Amino acid sequence: MPTTRTPEATRERLLNAAAQLFAESGFHGTTARDIAQRGGVNLAAGHYHFGSKKELYLEVLRAEFAKVRREMSRRRVIRSQTELDRLSRQELMDLLSTRTEVMMAMLVGPPPSLHSTLMQREMCDPSEALPVIVAEFIEPMLDELKQVLQRLAPELDAATIESCAFSMVGQALFYRFTMPAWLHMKNRGSYPRDLARTAAAHITEFSLGGLDRLAAQRHRRQRAK
């Protein structure tokens, strides 16, 4: 007997097909017809459920954003400002390390998450959805990181804290964006399974050292005045 396709099942097929194709070819390299064909539905179904390729793309991205947030919540690296204020310096450093490890695990796996592949595509070839991605995912994640760094170095101004946050994110992204070159240099087929943990520990330790140095420089300048 033929399988009955409910609207919910059709929608799910379209989402899964779109996620695969956007990861493979990016937003610009994927057409609505490609998605319909991969999902085994007609083109009209895609328009009915999502209206446009952009809306479908955002739906895929938001589903991935939600997965990231659920994992961060599970690992307890999302804290309110009141909770952050109650943490000791060691607890803040541990939180920073765990947060970095969660981000690294998403970026490099192994294997890399669908989220990281979609974001890499978007950064290399930005779509019209970029403003939404920045507002709904990148800026909130960056703000949370800055809140932790600000409490570890309260003497530093907001611009310096932001630069430190960018530096930490950049170190993590290095492993995602240079993966082919890294694997070639190391003569490996994939990243070590413990890379997320070891790289996160290094990034955190290195960044804390830089944060302390910047704070010490600020103290010296203040004393000089």
mmCIF file of C-alpha atoms in Angstrom:
data_model
loop_
_atom_site.group_PDB
_atom_site.id
_atom_site.type_symbol
_atom_site.label_atom_id
_atom_site.label_comp_id
_atom_site.label_asym_id
_atom_site.label_seq_id
_atom_site.Cartn_x
_atom_site.Cartn_y
_atom_site.Cartn_z
ATOM 1 C CA MET A 1 0.000 0.000 0.000
ATOM 2 C CA PRO A 2 1.258 3.534 -0.718
ATOM 3 C CA THR A 3 2.538 5.503 2.268
ATOM 4 C CA THR A 4 0.186 8.246 3.424
ATOM 5 C CA ARG A 5 2.001 11.579 3.619
ATOM 6 C CA THR A 6 0.666 13.918 6.244
ATOM 7 C CA PRO A 7 1.414 17.651 6.043
ATOM 8 C CA GLU A 8 3.763 17.230 9.011
ATOM 9 C CA ALA A 9 5.660 14.425 7.289
ATOM 10 C CA THR A 10 5.967 16.420 4.071
ATOM 11 C CA ARG A 11 7.243 19.415 5.988
ATOM 12 C CA GLU A 12 9.826 17.269 7.758
ATOM 13 C CA ARG A 13 11.001 15.760 4.460
ATOM 14 C CA LEU A 14 11.465 19.241 3.028
ATOM 15 C CA LEU A 15 13.410 20.402 6.090
ATOM 16 C CA ASN A 16 15.720 17.387 6.004
ATOM 17 C CA ALA A 17 16.309 17.701 2.277
ATOM 18 C CA ALA A 18 16.946 21.436 2.564
ATOM 19 C CA ALA A 19 19.399 20.982 5.420
ATOM 20 C CA GLN A 20 21.428 18.462 3.430
ATOM 21 C CA LEU A 21 21.471 20.580 0.273
ATOM 22 C CA PHE A 22 22.259 23.868 2.002
ATOM 23 C CA ALA A 23 25.170 22.138 3.759
ATOM 24 C CA GLU A 24 26.406 20.656 0.473
ATOM 25 C CA SER A 25 25.962 23.657 -1.820
ATOM 26 C CA GLY A 26 25.126 26.688 0.298
ATOM 27 C CA PHE A 27 22.104 28.964 -0.002
ATOM 28 C CA HIS A 28 22.969 30.348 -3.428
ATOM 29 C CA GLY A 29 23.909 26.961 -4.865
ATOM 30 C CA THR A 30 20.620 25.348 -3.891
ATOM 31 C CA THR A 31 17.300 25.837 -5.681
ATOM 32 C CA ALA A 32 13.774 25.261 -4.481
ATOM 33 C CA ARG A 33 13.430 22.635 -7.201
ATOM 34 C CA ASP A 34 16.541 20.832 -5.879
ATOM 35 C CA ILE A 35 14.985 20.690 -2.423
ATOM 36 C CA ALA A 36 11.644 19.415 -3.707
ATOM 37 C CA GLN A 37 13.353 16.700 -5.723
ATOM 38 C CA ARG A 38 15.583 15.609 -2.834
ATOM 39 C CA GLY A 39 12.577 15.547 -0.517
ATOM 40 C CA GLY A 40 10.462 13.598 -2.970
ATOM 41 C CA VAL A 41 7.692 16.199 -3.074
ATOM 42 C CA ASN A 42 6.398 18.564 -5.721
ATOM 43 C CA LEU A 43 7.573 22.163 -5.924
ATOM 44 C CA ALA A 44 4.190 23.519 -4.875
ATOM 45 C CA ALA A 45 4.498 21.709 -1.528
ATOM 46 C CA GLY A 46 7.625 23.691 -0.706
ATOM 47 C CA HIS A 47 5.893 26.980 -1.423
ATOM 48 C CA TYR A 48 2.871 25.889 0.583
ATOM 49 C CA HIS A 49 4.848 24.965 3.711
ATOM 50 C CA PHE A 50 7.557 27.647 3.694
ATOM 51 C CA GLY A 51 6.691 30.331 1.171
ATOM 52 C CA SER A 52 10.219 30.947 -0.097
ATOM 53 C CA LYS A 53 13.685 29.449 -0.171
ATOM 54 C CA LYS A 54 14.854 32.104 2.303
ATOM 55 C CA GLU A 55 12.167 31.169 4.831
ATOM 56 C CA LEU A 56 13.026 27.501 4.458
ATOM 57 C CA TYR A 57 16.716 28.324 4.948
ATOM 58 C CA LEU A 58 15.938 30.281 8.103
ATOM 59 C CA GLU A 59 13.809 27.411 9.381
ATOM 60 C CA VAL A 60 16.743 25.034 8.905
ATOM 61 C CA LEU A 61 19.155 27.420 10.609
ATOM 62 C CA ARG A 62 16.830 28.106 13.527
ATOM 63 C CA ALA A 63 16.426 24.371 14.098
ATOM 64 C CA GLU A 64 20.215 24.077 14.250
ATOM 65 C CA PHE A 65 20.492 27.118 16.533
ATOM 66 C CA ALA A 66 18.014 25.437 18.878
ATOM 67 C CA LYS A 67 20.123 22.257 18.965
ATOM 68 C CA VAL A 68 23.177 24.289 19.926
ATOM 69 C CA ARG A 69 21.280 26.092 22.678
ATOM 70 C CA ARG A 70 19.904 22.812 24.036
ATOM 71 C CA GLU A 71 23.416 21.374 24.255
ATOM 72 C CA MET A 72 24.690 24.531 25.941
ATOM 73 C CA SER A 73 21.834 24.362 28.425
ATOM 74 C CA ARG A 74 22.555 20.688 29.070
ATOM 75 C CA ARG A 75 26.198 21.533 29.815
ATOM 76 C CA ARG A 76 25.078 24.494 31.970
ATOM 77 C CA VAL A 77 27.135 27.098 30.132
ATOM 78 C CA ILE A 78 24.206 29.497 29.720
ATOM 79 C CA ARG A 79 23.903 31.512 32.925
ATOM 80 C CA SER A 80 21.976 34.621 33.880
ATOM 81 C CA GLN A 81 23.855 37.751 34.919
ATOM 82 C CA THR A 82 22.775 37.146 38.511
ATOM 83 C CA GLU A 83 24.217 33.618 38.406
ATOM 84 C CA LEU A 84 27.461 34.870 36.846
ATOM 85 C CA ASP A 85 27.833 37.462 39.599
ATOM 86 C CA ARG A 86 27.763 34.696 42.216
ATOM 87 C CA LEU A 87 30.504 32.590 40.608
ATOM 88 C CA SER A 88 34.061 32.581 41.917
ATOM 89 C CA ARG A 89 36.953 33.298 39.582
ATOM 90 C CA GLN A 90 37.727 29.575 39.323
ATOM 91 C CA GLU A 91 34.099 28.812 38.536
ATOM 92 C CA LEU A 92 34.118 31.478 35.820
ATOM 93 C CA MET A 93 37.274 29.984 34.318
ATOM 94 C CA ASP A 94 35.727 26.512 34.394
ATOM 95 C CA LEU A 95 32.588 27.879 32.735
ATOM 96 C CA LEU A 96 34.703 29.521 30.033
ATOM 97 C CA SER A 97 36.559 26.273 29.396
ATOM 98 C CA THR A 98 33.375 24.200 29.172
ATOM 99 C CA ARG A 99 31.713 26.763 26.929
ATOM 100 C CA THR A 100 34.715 26.671 24.588
ATOM 101 C CA GLU A 101 34.665 22.869 24.558
ATOM 102 C CA VAL A 102 30.975 22.828 23.608
ATOM 103 C CA MET A 103 31.676 25.249 20.763
ATOM 104 C CA MET A 104 34.653 23.196 19.588
ATOM 105 C CA ALA A 105 32.622 19.985 19.634
ATOM 106 C CA MET A 106 30.009 21.625 17.415
ATOM 107 C CA LEU A 107 32.658 22.984 15.046
ATOM 108 C CA VAL A 108 34.911 19.972 14.566
ATOM 109 C CA GLY A 109 33.220 16.913 16.071
ATOM 110 C CA PRO A 110 34.397 14.598 14.763
ATOM 111 C CA PRO A 111 32.378 14.781 12.666
ATOM 112 C CA PRO A 112 31.550 18.500 12.401
ATOM 113 C CA SER A 113 27.929 19.311 13.147
ATOM 114 C CA LEU A 114 25.471 20.288 10.462
ATOM 115 C CA HIS A 115 25.283 23.668 12.161
ATOM 116 C CA SER A 116 28.997 24.338 11.686
ATOM 117 C CA THR A 117 28.862 23.328 8.022
ATOM 118 C CA LEU A 118 25.892 25.594 7.358
ATOM 119 C CA MET A 119 27.577 28.508 9.123
ATOM 120 C CA GLN A 120 30.826 27.981 7.240
ATOM 121 C CA ARG A 121 28.916 28.084 3.960
ATOM 122 C CA GLU A 122 27.160 31.253 5.058
ATOM 123 C CA MET A 123 30.364 33.018 6.074
ATOM 124 C CA CYS A 124 32.051 32.166 2.760
ATOM 125 C CA ASP A 125 29.068 33.166 0.638
ATOM 126 C CA PRO A 126 26.665 35.329 2.676
ATOM 127 C CA SER A 127 22.966 35.149 1.897
ATOM 128 C CA GLU A 128 20.140 37.605 2.429
ATOM 129 C CA ALA A 129 19.498 35.780 5.704
ATOM 130 C CA LEU A 130 22.786 36.980 7.254
ATOM 131 C CA PRO A 131 21.237 39.853 9.277
ATOM 132 C CA VAL A 132 18.858 37.383 10.935
ATOM 133 C CA ILE A 133 21.698 34.946 11.652
ATOM 134 C CA VAL A 134 23.738 37.706 13.269
ATOM 135 C CA ALA A 135 20.839 39.030 15.347
ATOM 136 C CA GLU A 136 19.430 35.676 16.481
ATOM 137 C CA PHE A 137 22.570 33.605 16.968
ATOM 138 C CA ILE A 138 25.953 35.296 16.605
ATOM 139 C CA GLU A 139 25.326 38.398 18.711
ATOM 140 C CA PRO A 140 23.629 36.547 21.611
ATOM 141 C CA MET A 141 26.468 33.993 21.722
ATOM 142 C CA LEU A 142 29.074 36.738 21.627
ATOM 143 C CA ASP A 143 27.300 38.718 24.343
ATOM 144 C CA GLU A 144 27.265 35.696 26.653
ATOM 145 C CA LEU A 145 30.982 35.175 26.128
ATOM 146 C CA LYS A 146 31.697 38.852 26.794
ATOM 147 C CA GLN A 147 29.753 38.710 30.059
ATOM 148 C CA VAL A 148 32.030 35.927 31.322
ATOM 149 C CA LEU A 149 35.205 37.700 30.181
ATOM 150 C CA GLN A 150 34.094 40.992 31.729
ATOM 151 C CA ARG A 151 33.738 39.347 35.119
ATOM 152 C CA LEU A 152 37.186 37.767 34.796
ATOM 153 C CA ALA A 153 38.748 41.144 33.945
ATOM 154 C CA PRO A 154 36.416 43.884 35.265
ATOM 155 C CA GLU A 155 39.113 46.548 34.818
ATOM 156 C CA LEU A 156 39.044 46.209 31.024
ATOM 157 C CA ASP A 157 36.784 48.398 28.920
ATOM 158 C CA ALA A 158 34.025 47.053 26.692
ATOM 159 C CA ALA A 159 35.999 47.427 23.454
ATOM 160 C CA THR A 160 38.920 45.408 24.825
ATOM 161 C CA ILE A 161 36.594 42.711 26.150
ATOM 162 C CA GLU A 162 34.971 42.470 22.729
ATOM 163 C CA SER A 163 38.394 42.082 21.079
ATOM 164 C CA CYS A 164 39.207 39.275 23.522
ATOM 165 C CA ALA A 165 35.913 37.548 22.704
ATOM 166 C CA PHE A 166 36.637 37.807 18.975
ATOM 167 C CA SER A 167 40.097 36.353 19.611
ATOM 168 C CA MET A 168 38.681 33.315 21.434
ATOM 169 C CA VAL A 169 36.096 32.667 18.737
ATOM 170 C CA GLY A 170 38.761 33.065 16.048
ATOM 171 C CA GLN A 171 40.981 30.448 17.667
ATOM 172 C CA ALA A 172 38.106 27.970 17.683
ATOM 173 C CA LEU A 173 37.103 28.750 14.089
ATOM 174 C CA PHE A 174 40.680 28.120 12.965
ATOM 175 C CA TYR A 175 40.174 24.387 13.461
ATOM 176 C CA ARG A 176 36.999 24.399 11.346
ATOM 177 C CA PHE A 177 38.094 26.623 8.480
ATOM 178 C CA THR A 178 41.580 25.125 8.108
ATOM 179 C CA MET A 179 40.563 21.509 8.663
ATOM 180 C CA PRO A 180 41.783 20.206 5.245
ATOM 181 C CA ALA A 181 45.199 21.844 5.655
ATOM 182 C CA TRP A 182 45.538 20.686 9.289
ATOM 183 C CA LEU A 183 44.712 17.097 8.359
ATOM 184 C CA HIS A 184 47.149 17.222 5.444
ATOM 185 C CA MET A 185 49.962 18.549 7.641
ATOM 186 C CA LYS A 186 49.300 15.877 10.254
ATOM 187 C CA ASN A 187 48.764 13.117 7.659
ATOM 188 C CA ARG A 188 45.411 12.227 9.186
ATOM 189 C CA GLY A 189 42.030 11.371 7.742
ATOM 190 C CA SER A 190 40.079 13.037 10.539
ATOM 191 C CA TYR A 191 40.568 15.033 13.698
ATOM 192 C CA PRO A 192 41.411 13.121 16.918
ATOM 193 C CA ARG A 193 38.305 12.325 18.919
ATOM 194 C CA ASP A 194 39.570 14.335 21.884
ATOM 195 C CA LEU A 195 40.429 17.453 19.851
ATOM 196 C CA ALA A 196 37.460 19.451 21.122
ATOM 197 C CA ARG A 197 38.580 18.906 24.718
ATOM 198 C CA THR A 198 42.310 19.466 24.216
ATOM 199 C CA ALA A 199 41.937 22.443 21.879
ATOM 200 C CA ALA A 200 39.361 24.046 24.160
ATOM 201 C CA ALA A 201 41.709 23.673 27.147
ATOM 202 C CA HIS A 202 44.532 25.329 25.196
ATOM 203 C CA ILE A 203 42.352 28.146 23.845
ATOM 204 C CA THR A 204 41.022 28.881 27.318
ATOM 205 C CA GLU A 205 44.437 28.842 28.998
ATOM 206 C CA PHE A 206 46.021 30.934 26.251
ATOM 207 C CA SER A 207 43.166 33.447 26.300
ATOM 208 C CA LEU A 208 43.165 33.760 30.085
ATOM 209 C CA GLY A 209 46.884 34.529 29.907
ATOM 210 C CA GLY A 210 46.200 37.266 27.368
ATOM 211 C CA LEU A 211 43.339 38.616 29.462
ATOM 212 C CA ASP A 212 45.569 38.810 32.545
ATOM 213 C CA ARG A 213 48.314 40.549 30.560
ATOM 214 C CA LEU A 214 45.900 43.169 29.252
ATOM 215 C CA ALA A 215 44.580 43.730 32.773
ATOM 216 C CA ALA A 216 48.154 44.134 34.091
ATOM 217 C CA GLN A 217 48.909 46.674 31.367
ATOM 218 C CA ARG A 218 45.811 48.635 32.342
ATOM 219 C CA HIS A 219 46.978 48.663 35.997
ATOM 220 C CA ARG A 220 50.423 49.940 34.977
ATOM 221 C CA ARG A 221 48.949 52.748 32.897
ATOM 222 C CA GLN A 222 46.665 53.765 35.741
ATOM 223 C CA ARG A 223 49.555 53.834 38.208
ATOM 224 C CA ALA A 224 51.630 55.888 35.771
ATOM 225 C CA LYS A 225 48.930 58.542 35.731
#
